[in-house]
Tab-separated table of C-alpha atoms and ligand atoms in Angstrom:
chain	number	residue	atom	x	y	z
Y	273	UNK	CA	32.339	9.250	40.544
Y	274	UNK	CA	36.038	9.533	41.257
Y	275	UNK	CA	37.853	12.867	41.573
Y	276	UNK	CA	41.294	14.128	42.556
Y	277	UNK	CA	41.683	17.341	44.566
Y	278	UNK	CA	44.821	18.602	46.346
Y	279	UNK	CA	46.666	15.307	46.129
Y	280	UNK	CA	43.629	13.408	47.569
Y	281	UNK	CA	41.289	10.935	45.915
Y	282	UNK	CA	37.535	11.395	46.361
Y	283	UNK	CA	34.534	9.219	45.566
Y	284	UNK	CA	31.092	10.795	45.274
Y	285	UNK	CA	32.488	13.843	47.066
Y	286	UNK	CA	33.954	11.897	50.021
Y	287	UNK	CA	37.689	11.440	50.503
Y	288	UNK	CA	38.981	7.886	50.762
Y	289	UNK	CA	40.997	9.084	53.757
Y	290	UNK	CA	37.826	10.091	55.620
Y	291	UNK	CA	36.171	6.781	54.710
Y	292	UNK	CA	39.192	4.922	56.104
Y	293	UNK	CA	39.061	7.006	59.298
Y	294	UNK	CA	35.355	6.390	59.742
Y	295	UNK	CA	35.081	2.708	58.805
Y	296	UNK	CA	38.609	1.303	59.062
Y	297	UNK	CA	40.513	-0.777	56.534
Y	298	UNK	CA	40.459	-3.068	54.680
Y	299	UNK	CA	37.188	-1.745	53.315
Y	300	UNK	CA	34.974	-2.494	50.329
Y	301	UNK	CA	33.560	0.751	48.923
Y	302	UNK	CA	30.832	0.857	46.270
Y	303	UNK	CA	29.905	3.913	44.241
Y	304	UNK	CA	26.140	3.523	44.501
Y	305	UNK	CA	25.493	6.098	41.779
Y	306	UNK	CA	27.678	4.060	39.407
Y	307	UNK	CA	25.863	0.819	40.304
Y	308	UNK	CA	22.516	2.452	39.632
Y	309	UNK	CA	23.681	4.035	36.394
Y	310	UNK	CA	24.797	0.690	35.004
Y	311	UNK	CA	21.575	-1.040	36.011
Y	312	UNK	CA	19.575	1.736	34.367
Y	313	UNK	CA	21.654	1.545	31.211
Y	314	UNK	CA	21.062	-2.211	30.920
Y	315	UNK	CA	17.360	-1.751	31.575
Y	316	UNK	CA	16.999	1.069	29.040
Y	317	UNK	CA	19.120	-0.333	26.220
Y	318	UNK	CA	18.114	-4.011	26.323
Y	319	UNK	CA	14.725	-3.422	24.717
Y	320	UNK	CA	13.052	-4.649	21.564
Y	321	UNK	CA	9.848	-3.937	19.663
Y	322	UNK	CA	9.583	-7.656	18.916
Y	323	UNK	CA	10.404	-9.293	22.240
Y	324	UNK	CA	9.798	-8.822	25.888
Y	325	UNK	CA	13.204	-8.279	27.470
Y	326	UNK	CA	14.514	-8.974	30.951
Y	327	UNK	CA	17.838	-8.106	32.555
Y	328	UNK	CA	18.755	-10.576	35.286
Y	329	UNK	CA	21.438	-9.449	37.704
Y	330	UNK	CA	23.719	-12.456	38.310
Y	331	UNK	CA	23.862	-12.071	42.063
Y	332	UNK	CA	26.877	-14.330	42.607
Y	333	UNK	CA	29.103	-11.431	41.456
Y	334	UNK	CA	28.211	-9.397	44.546
Y	335	UNK	CA	25.346	-10.161	46.877
Y	336	UNK	CA	24.112	-8.553	50.053
Y	337	UNK	CA	20.704	-7.220	51.046
Y	338	UNK	CA	21.494	-3.648	49.987
Y	339	UNK	CA	22.490	-4.836	46.512
Y	340	UNK	CA	19.310	-6.902	46.159
Y	341	UNK	CA	17.291	-3.797	47.053
Y	342	UNK	CA	19.056	-1.748	44.377
Y	343	UNK	CA	18.330	-4.431	41.769
Y	344	UNK	CA	14.669	-4.412	42.780
Y	345	UNK	CA	14.545	-0.600	42.659
Y	346	UNK	CA	15.869	-0.642	39.100
Y	347	UNK	CA	13.404	-3.283	37.880
Y	348	UNK	CA	15.997	-5.993	37.304
Y	349	UNK	CA	15.318	-9.683	37.764
Y	350	UNK	CA	17.668	-11.763	39.884
Y	351	UNK	CA	19.686	-14.847	39.057
Y	352	UNK	CA	20.582	-17.043	42.041
Y	353	UNK	CA	22.555	-20.278	42.123
Y	354	UNK	CA	21.977	-21.704	45.597
Y	355	UNK	CA	19.543	-21.904	48.467
Y	356	UNK	CA	21.729	-19.398	50.303
Y	357	UNK	CA	21.580	-16.792	47.549
Y	358	UNK	CA	17.845	-17.395	47.293
Y	359	UNK	CA	17.491	-16.877	51.045
Y	360	UNK	CA	19.356	-13.551	50.905
Y	361	UNK	CA	17.109	-12.372	48.058
Y	362	UNK	CA	14.017	-13.360	50.031
Y	363	UNK	CA	15.268	-11.699	53.215
Y	364	UNK	CA	15.884	-8.493	51.274
Y	365	UNK	CA	12.258	-8.558	50.133
Y	366	UNK	CA	12.939	-9.285	46.464
Y	367	UNK	CA	9.903	-10.122	44.340
Y	368	UNK	CA	10.148	-13.906	43.898
Y	369	UNK	CA	8.265	-13.684	40.630
Y	370	UNK	CA	11.440	-12.124	39.200
Y	371	UNK	CA	13.875	-14.770	40.435
Y	372	UNK	CA	15.638	-17.351	38.232
Y	373	UNK	CA	17.330	-20.290	39.914
Y	374	UNK	CA	20.482	-21.661	38.224
Y	375	UNK	CA	23.041	-24.280	39.181
Y	376	UNK	CA	24.234	-27.664	37.994
Y	377	UNK	CA	23.184	-29.585	41.099
Y	378	UNK	CA	20.218	-28.070	42.884
Y	379	UNK	CA	19.436	-30.270	45.848
Y	380	UNK	CA	16.000	-31.544	46.738
Y	381	UNK	CA	15.959	-29.086	49.650
Y	382	UNK	CA	16.852	-26.179	47.345
Y	383	UNK	CA	14.144	-27.083	44.836
Y	384	UNK	CA	11.587	-27.367	47.659
Y	385	UNK	CA	12.705	-23.964	48.931
Y	386	UNK	CA	12.363	-22.447	45.438
Y	387	UNK	CA	8.853	-23.889	45.001
Y	388	UNK	CA	7.897	-22.826	48.510
Y	389	UNK	CA	9.130	-19.250	47.932
Y	390	UNK	CA	7.315	-19.070	44.589
Y	391	UNK	CA	10.400	-18.543	42.422
Y	392	UNK	CA	9.528	-17.752	38.796
Y	393	UNK	CA	11.873	-20.011	36.840
Y	394	UNK	CA	14.125	-22.984	37.486
Y	395	UNK	CA	16.928	-23.248	34.949
Y	396	UNK	CA	17.302	-27.006	34.650
Y	397	UNK	CA	20.714	-28.518	34.156
Y	398	UNK	CA	20.040	-32.211	33.517
Y	399	UNK	CA	17.459	-35.012	33.374
Y	400	UNK	CA	17.763	-36.100	37.015
Y	401	UNK	CA	17.046	-32.557	38.068
Y	402	UNK	CA	14.076	-32.274	35.698
Y	403	UNK	CA	12.545	-35.409	37.213
Y	404	UNK	CA	13.211	-34.103	40.708
Y	405	UNK	CA	11.501	-30.820	39.891
Y	406	UNK	CA	8.491	-32.539	38.359
Y	407	UNK	CA	8.105	-34.773	41.431
Y	408	UNK	CA	8.419	-31.885	43.894
Y	409	UNK	CA	6.155	-29.566	41.918
Y	410	UNK	CA	3.210	-31.955	42.248
Y	411	UNK	CA	2.183	-30.418	45.574
Y	412	UNK	CA	2.859	-26.867	44.450
Y	413	UNK	CA	-0.037	-24.420	44.517
Y	414	UNK	CA	1.107	-22.607	41.396
Y	415	UNK	CA	2.959	-23.690	38.270
Y	416	UNK	CA	6.689	-23.132	38.058
Y	417	UNK	CA	8.486	-22.172	34.852
Y	418	UNK	CA	11.502	-24.082	33.550
Y	419	UNK	CA	14.318	-23.396	31.113
Y	420	UNK	CA	16.996	-25.889	30.111
Y	421	UNK	CA	20.659	-24.954	30.093
Y	422	UNK	CA	22.241	-25.892	26.788
Y	423	UNK	CA	25.960	-26.111	26.173
Y	424	UNK	CA	26.203	-24.512	22.721
Y	425	UNK	CA	29.836	-25.611	22.326
Y	426	UNK	CA	31.081	-22.040	22.378
Y	427	UNK	CA	33.518	-20.941	25.003
Y	428	UNK	CA	34.533	-17.340	25.432
Y	429	UNK	CA	37.100	-16.077	27.862
Y	430	UNK	CA	38.608	-12.633	27.672
Y	431	UNK	CA	39.725	-11.813	24.157
Y	432	UNK	CA	39.113	-15.019	22.269
Y	433	UNK	CA	36.254	-17.363	21.777
Y	434	UNK	CA	36.276	-20.886	20.467
Y	435	UNK	CA	33.515	-22.776	18.700
Y	436	UNK	CA	33.108	-26.480	19.461
Y	437	UNK	CA	35.100	-26.080	22.638
Y	438	UNK	CA	34.466	-27.391	26.084
Y	439	UNK	CA	32.178	-30.259	25.139
Y	440	UNK	CA	32.863	-31.809	28.538
Y	441	UNK	CA	31.631	-28.842	30.547
Y	442	UNK	CA	29.794	-29.755	33.740
Y	443	UNK	CA	27.108	-27.192	32.874
Y	444	UNK	CA	24.019	-27.956	30.825
Y	445	UNK	CA	23.373	-30.451	28.064
Y	446	UNK	CA	25.433	-30.412	24.897
Y	447	UNK	CA	23.302	-29.160	22.021
Y	448	UNK	CA	23.917	-32.358	20.048
Y	449	UNK	CA	22.400	-34.561	22.785
Y	450	UNK	CA	19.007	-34.193	21.168
Y	451	UNK	CA	17.451	-37.324	22.689
Y	452	UNK	CA	18.237	-36.283	26.249
Y	453	UNK	CA	17.008	-32.773	25.563
Y	454	UNK	CA	13.731	-34.108	24.146
Y	455	UNK	CA	13.262	-36.372	27.160
Y	456	UNK	CA	13.778	-33.447	29.538
Y	457	UNK	CA	11.256	-31.302	27.679
Y	458	UNK	CA	8.723	-34.146	27.518
Y	459	UNK	CA	9.198	-34.790	31.234
Y	460	UNK	CA	8.300	-31.164	31.921
Y	461	UNK	CA	5.463	-31.065	29.393
Y	462	UNK	CA	3.798	-34.098	30.961
Y	463	UNK	CA	3.821	-32.492	34.413
Y	464	UNK	CA	0.798	-30.467	35.527
Y	465	UNK	CA	2.740	-27.845	37.380
Y	466	UNK	CA	5.796	-27.222	35.208
Y	467	UNK	CA	5.770	-24.876	32.228
Y	468	UNK	CA	8.716	-25.440	29.902
Y	469	UNK	CA	9.547	-22.090	28.296
Y	470	UNK	CA	12.817	-22.526	26.452
Y	471	UNK	CA	16.585	-22.423	26.752
Y	472	UNK	CA	19.501	-20.870	28.530
Y	473	UNK	CA	23.182	-20.650	27.618
Y	474	UNK	CA	26.135	-18.918	29.246
Y	475	UNK	CA	29.404	-18.970	27.332
Y	476	UNK	CA	31.975	-17.533	29.712
Y	477	UNK	CA	33.108	-14.457	31.565
Y	478	UNK	CA	34.996	-11.211	30.955
Y	479	UNK	CA	34.094	-11.429	27.234
Y	480	UNK	CA	35.349	-8.563	25.066
Y	481	UNK	CA	34.464	-9.841	21.615
Y	482	UNK	CA	30.888	-9.091	20.479
Y	483	UNK	CA	31.271	-11.847	17.885
Y	484	UNK	CA	31.175	-14.386	20.715
Y	485	UNK	CA	27.642	-13.307	21.646
Y	486	UNK	CA	26.572	-13.257	17.995
Y	487	UNK	CA	27.920	-16.791	17.550
Y	488	UNK	CA	26.045	-17.860	20.679
Y	489	UNK	CA	22.747	-16.419	19.404
Y	490	UNK	CA	23.149	-17.916	15.933
Y	491	UNK	CA	23.988	-21.320	17.371
Y	492	UNK	CA	21.097	-21.270	19.814
Y	493	UNK	CA	18.660	-20.096	17.112
Y	494	UNK	CA	19.664	-22.899	14.797
Y	495	UNK	CA	19.374	-25.378	17.657
Y	496	UNK	CA	15.896	-24.135	18.605
Y	497	UNK	CA	14.786	-24.290	14.953
Y	498	UNK	CA	15.887	-27.926	14.710
Y	499	UNK	CA	14.099	-28.865	17.905
Y	500	UNK	CA	10.993	-26.898	16.961
Y	501	UNK	CA	10.669	-28.956	13.788
Y	502	UNK	CA	11.517	-32.272	15.423
Y	503	UNK	CA	9.164	-31.882	18.380
Y	504	UNK	CA	6.433	-29.921	16.565
Y	505	UNK	CA	6.384	-27.472	19.411
Y	506	UNK	CA	7.478	-23.871	19.852
Y	507	UNK	CA	9.690	-22.289	22.499
Y	508	UNK	CA	9.095	-18.825	23.884
Y	509	UNK	CA	12.161	-17.899	25.950
Y	510	UNK	CA	15.863	-17.565	25.156
Y	511	UNK	CA	18.201	-16.638	28.018
Y	512	UNK	CA	21.680	-15.720	26.758
Y	513	UNK	CA	23.510	-15.600	30.087
Y	514	UNK	CA	26.135	-13.061	31.158
Y	515	UNK	CA	29.859	-12.624	30.734
Y	516	UNK	CA	30.056	-8.950	29.716
Y	517	UNK	CA	33.540	-7.634	30.378
Y	518	UNK	CA	34.640	-4.942	32.819
Y	519	UNK	CA	37.553	-2.509	32.721
Y	520	UNK	CA	40.372	-3.640	35.034
Y	521	UNK	CA	43.537	-2.334	33.368
Y	522	UNK	CA	44.605	-0.250	30.373
Y	523	UNK	CA	44.610	-3.427	28.311
Y	524	UNK	CA	40.850	-3.859	28.689
Y	525	UNK	CA	38.366	-2.338	26.252
Y	526	UNK	CA	34.963	-3.694	27.262
Y	527	UNK	CA	32.078	-3.285	24.836
Y	528	UNK	CA	29.891	-0.437	26.146
Y	529	UNK	CA	26.500	-1.577	27.486
Y	530	UNK	CA	24.847	0.828	25.025
Y	531	UNK	CA	26.524	-1.060	22.173
Y	532	UNK	CA	26.259	-4.693	23.191
Y	533	UNK	CA	22.589	-4.638	24.232
Y	534	UNK	CA	21.194	-3.410	20.887
Y	535	UNK	CA	23.569	-5.748	19.074
Y	536	UNK	CA	22.195	-8.735	20.982
Y	537	UNK	CA	18.619	-7.605	20.439
Y	538	UNK	CA	19.136	-7.028	16.699
Y	539	UNK	CA	20.781	-10.410	16.280
Y	540	UNK	CA	17.900	-12.125	18.089
Y	541	UNK	CA	15.386	-10.294	15.894
Y	542	UNK	CA	17.239	-11.348	12.753
Y	543	UNK	CA	17.420	-14.985	13.919
Y	544	UNK	CA	13.702	-15.035	14.778
Y	545	UNK	CA	13.055	-14.119	11.150
Y	546	UNK	CA	15.720	-16.351	9.591
Y	547	UNK	CA	14.653	-19.520	11.419
Y	548	UNK	CA	10.921	-18.727	11.822
Y	549	UNK	CA	11.199	-18.957	15.585
Y	550	UNK	CA	8.388	-18.112	18.007
Y	551	UNK	CA	10.445	-16.498	20.744
Y	552	UNK	CA	8.514	-14.039	22.878
Y	553	UNK	CA	11.111	-13.138	25.455
Y	554	UNK	CA	14.885	-12.694	25.534
Y	555	UNK	CA	17.003	-12.461	28.669
Y	556	UNK	CA	20.561	-11.497	29.582
Y	557	UNK	CA	22.352	-12.038	32.898
Y	558	UNK	CA	25.099	-9.480	33.536
Y	559	UNK	CA	26.924	-9.893	36.850
Y	560	UNK	CA	30.466	-8.536	36.736
Y	561	UNK	CA	29.672	-5.758	34.295
Y	562	UNK	CA	27.165	-4.168	36.696
Y	563	UNK	CA	29.279	-4.261	39.851
Y	564	UNK	CA	32.990	-4.613	39.060
Y	565	UNK	CA	33.902	-1.018	38.185
Y	566	UNK	CA	31.655	0.420	40.914
Y	567	UNK	CA	33.714	-1.338	43.600
Y	568	UNK	CA	36.947	-0.239	45.307
Y	569	UNK	CA	39.092	-1.936	47.937
Y	570	UNK	CA	40.857	0.325	50.402
Y	571	UNK	CA	43.848	-0.930	52.385
Y	572	UNK	CA	46.440	0.445	54.778
Y	573	UNK	CA	50.063	-0.281	53.961
Y	574	UNK	CA	51.827	-1.792	56.961
Y	575	UNK	CA	55.378	-2.322	55.768
Y	576	UNK	CA	57.649	-1.911	52.789
Y	577	UNK	CA	60.195	-4.667	52.254
Y	578	UNK	CA	63.016	-4.862	49.713
Y	579	UNK	CA	64.242	-8.250	48.456
Y	580	UNK	CA	67.029	-8.721	45.857
Y	581	UNK	CA	64.663	-8.306	42.899
Y	582	UNK	CA	61.522	-6.844	44.362
Y	583	UNK	CA	60.043	-4.174	46.504
Y	584	UNK	CA	56.976	-5.288	48.476
Y	585	UNK	CA	54.199	-3.159	49.918
Y	586	UNK	CA	52.223	-5.187	52.477
Y	587	UNK	CA	48.529	-4.401	52.927
Y	588	UNK	CA	46.144	-5.296	55.752
Y	589	UNK	CA	44.015	-7.626	53.578
Y	590	UNK	CA	44.810	-9.862	50.629
Y	591	UNK	CA	43.560	-13.094	49.100
Y	592	UNK	CA	40.976	-13.379	51.882
Y	593	UNK	CA	39.097	-10.341	50.541
Y	594	UNK	CA	40.143	-10.671	46.870
Y	595	UNK	CA	41.198	-14.107	45.698
Y	596	UNK	CA	41.056	-13.322	41.968
Y	597	UNK	CA	44.768	-12.571	41.449
Y	598	UNK	CA	45.755	-15.796	43.256
Y	599	UNK	CA	43.025	-17.834	41.574
Y	600	UNK	CA	43.494	-16.712	37.990
Y	601	UNK	CA	46.163	-14.045	37.771
Y	602	UNK	CA	43.610	-11.242	37.564
Y	603	UNK	CA	45.246	-7.823	37.071
Y	604	UNK	CA	44.315	-4.596	38.834
Y	605	UNK	CA	45.220	-0.893	38.965
Y	606	UNK	CA	45.935	0.932	42.218
Y	607	UNK	CA	46.757	4.342	43.693
Y	608	UNK	CA	47.914	5.873	46.946
Y	609	UNK	CA	44.833	7.955	47.754
Y	610	UNK	CA	46.751	10.750	49.523
Y	611	UNK	CA	49.574	10.988	46.975
Y	612	UNK	CA	47.563	11.440	43.823
Y	613	UNK	CA	49.668	14.294	42.434
Y	614	UNK	CA	52.995	12.590	43.040
Y	615	UNK	CA	54.919	10.962	40.259
Y	616	UNK	CA	54.639	7.168	40.070
Y	617	UNK	CA	58.324	6.351	39.941
Y	618	UNK	CA	58.409	3.233	42.123
Y	619	UNK	CA	57.294	-0.318	41.401
Y	620	UNK	CA	55.799	-2.386	44.191
Y	621	UNK	CA	54.547	-5.903	44.520
Y	622	UNK	CA	51.344	-5.465	46.533
Y	623	UNK	CA	51.093	-8.462	48.854
Y	624	UNK	CA	48.524	-9.400	51.468
Y	625	UNK	CA	48.968	-10.733	54.984
Y	626	UNK	CA	47.865	-14.338	54.383
Y	627	UNK	CA	50.218	-17.284	54.844
Y	628	UNK	CA	50.510	-18.132	51.154
Y	629	UNK	CA	53.258	-17.022	48.778
Y	630	UNK	CA	50.539	-16.607	46.176
Y	631	UNK	CA	48.825	-13.971	48.301
Y	632	UNK	CA	49.635	-11.138	45.926
Y	633	UNK	CA	47.094	-8.535	44.841
Y	634	UNK	CA	49.178	-6.757	42.189
Y	635	UNK	CA	52.443	-8.146	40.858
Y	636	UNK	CA	53.834	-4.829	39.567
Y	637	UNK	CA	52.110	-1.654	40.724
Y	638	UNK	CA	53.521	1.720	39.678
Y	639	UNK	CA	53.131	4.081	42.614
Y	640	UNK	CA	54.728	7.118	44.236
Y	641	UNK	CA	57.145	6.367	47.049
Y	642	UNK	CA	55.060	4.385	49.575
Y	643	UNK	CA	55.424	4.401	53.335
Y	644	UNK	CA	53.911	2.804	56.395
Y	645	UNK	CA	50.286	3.949	56.957
Y	646	UNK	CA	49.716	5.070	53.376
Y	647	UNK	CA	46.247	4.200	52.087
Y	648	UNK	CA	46.115	2.129	48.902
Y	649	UNK	CA	43.050	1.824	46.717
Y	650	UNK	CA	42.610	-1.068	44.292
Y	651	UNK	CA	40.154	-0.307	41.492
Y	652	UNK	CA	37.462	-2.495	39.917
Y	653	UNK	CA	37.105	-4.910	42.822
Y	654	UNK	CA	33.311	-4.859	42.880
Y	655	UNK	CA	32.784	-8.305	41.327
Y	656	UNK	CA	33.800	-11.659	42.816
Y	657	UNK	CA	35.708	-10.000	45.660
Y	658	UNK	CA	33.343	-9.957	48.616
Y	659	UNK	CA	31.370	-12.879	47.162
Y	660	UNK	CA	34.511	-15.038	47.115
Y	661	UNK	CA	35.916	-13.720	50.401
Y	662	UNK	CA	37.044	-16.242	53.006
Y	663	UNK	CA	38.119	-16.390	56.620
Y	664	UNK	CA	41.503	-17.879	55.762
Y	665	UNK	CA	43.946	-17.239	58.599
Y	666	UNK	CA	40.837	-16.191	60.555
Y	667	UNK	CA	40.968	-12.760	58.980
Y	668	UNK	CA	37.715	-10.862	59.393
Y	669	UNK	CA	35.806	-10.102	56.190
Y	670	UNK	CA	35.851	-6.311	55.596
Y	671	UNK	CA	32.860	-4.029	55.916
Y	672	UNK	CA	30.996	-2.757	52.844
Y	673	UNK	CA	30.157	0.918	52.456
Y	674	UNK	CA	27.927	2.423	49.748
Y	675	UNK	CA	28.555	6.063	48.834
Y	676	UNK	CA	26.360	8.453	46.870
Y	677	UNK	CA	25.929	12.246	46.709
Y	678	UNK	CA	28.400	12.979	49.484
Y	679	UNK	CA	26.883	10.416	51.849
Y	680	UNK	CA	28.152	7.044	53.010
Y	681	UNK	CA	26.241	4.094	54.399
Y	682	UNK	CA	27.541	0.984	56.124
Y	683	UNK	CA	25.583	-1.754	54.339
Y	684	UNK	CA	27.522	-4.757	55.707
Y	685	UNK	CA	29.402	-4.474	58.999
Y	686	UNK	CA	32.937	-5.728	59.417
Y	687	UNK	CA	33.214	-9.247	60.814
Y	688	UNK	CA	34.465	-9.374	64.391
Y	689	UNK	CA	36.363	-12.050	66.281
Y	690	UNK	CA	33.123	-13.293	67.902
Y	691	UNK	CA	31.803	-14.066	64.398
Y	692	UNK	CA	34.738	-16.432	63.947
Y	693	UNK	CA	33.607	-18.789	66.720
Y	694	UNK	CA	29.874	-18.181	66.504
Y	695	UNK	CA	29.244	-21.557	64.869
Y	696	UNK	CA	31.519	-23.558	67.156
Y	697	UNK	CA	29.400	-25.813	69.360
Y	698	UNK	CA	30.732	-28.526	71.650
Y	699	UNK	CA	34.016	-29.597	73.164
Y	700	UNK	CA	35.425	-32.851	71.775
Y	701	UNK	CA	34.272	-36.150	73.326
I	895	PLP	C1	28.355	-16.437	36.439
I	895	PLP	C2	27.124	-16.425	35.615
I	895	PLP	C3	26.610	-15.213	35.118
I	895	PLP	C4	27.305	-13.898	35.303
I	895	PLP	O1	28.560	-13.878	34.731
I	895	PLP	P1	29.376	-12.482	34.658
I	895	PLP	O2	30.641	-12.856	33.999
I	895	PLP	O3	29.563	-12.024	36.057
I	895	PLP	O4	28.532	-11.542	33.875
I	895	PLP	C5	25.419	-15.256	34.438
I	895	PLP	N1	24.757	-16.428	34.223
I	895	PLP	C6	25.235	-17.599	34.691
I	895	PLP	C7	24.466	-18.829	34.451
I	895	PLP	C8	26.424	-17.639	35.386
I	895	PLP	O5	26.893	-18.818	35.820
């Protein structure tokens, strides 16, 4: 929880200033209590008398061993999309029977790794991959579950959603490609070690409109009903993906978890009845919505520079620790953590230190008068910040600190210069 006292900003009882002194900047700070609260809320509100329910944390939003351990502690399942993410989950001791492996091009090595680790479910993307899985599963000691990713033709981004959009998406099989879908299911059904459970869809990210999820469920239910009749076979699992929005700026009004979860459950229950489906289990995969608002980026301002039309505040990080503004004009709020009571009468362009004109974190930030050495916090940076961080300009990736009940823990150390050449091997020939 965030609090202001005597001009200073605090998180879980610790001042940002003290955190900067102890761990340095730039720094990723996570409110552990907030992370846990959101996981608990998902777990407690995504329940149904009719279905088994599972909440999968989409680990690509923010992944490190400490985060995996929190997900395990709060009984979530984990969604991974690469051998690397799977490795991190394994190294953190995550129960592999709760892991779902996504991705549009899982390599042979990744599928072997998943089978070897005993991953619960592979979410298949296409026919080649289904055949690959069937071949590799032949030597497996236990059966592996499979879902198929369907492109329902619904695309939702931020405030709008479109039906019959994005038919050329690289993800999944378009719901109208019935022959291919049947072939994939038959390929799995004929294998001894693959159990085909049902379908997965994921319609976008930062979705505000509950109607988008309702449209997704209705479309998937109708699709499953058609296939059920055609193949004379039932399907037990429907995985609805993630995309639940987070609060970044005053313009954002995300649907509360307590509202969207029952709405999804009720819609699934109604569709089960309407289409005489035989679903036993429904799944959701929140990523951003669990971690975004629990994360904060703390920077030190190095210089203020005035140009004819702008006033810049330069920070000691930038697109290397948060590429979202450069990548898709993501907007953020910020504060000077030691000037909380001062009037915000200046406007700054918050720019990083990378050699790119696009290296801007906030285009127009309202702040009190800023000076060299002021500490700047950027809010809601918990999702797709660290996980998309890079070593551009050989900047070191910041440390990650978790805070809770007045205590702080360094869960990922800051990169050091030695890390930057650790992989370099031989001199040129
Ligand atoms: C990215 C992704 C998610 C999580 O998306 P958020 O917007 O972070 O909730 C879930 N499922 C799949 C398949 C994804 O690709």
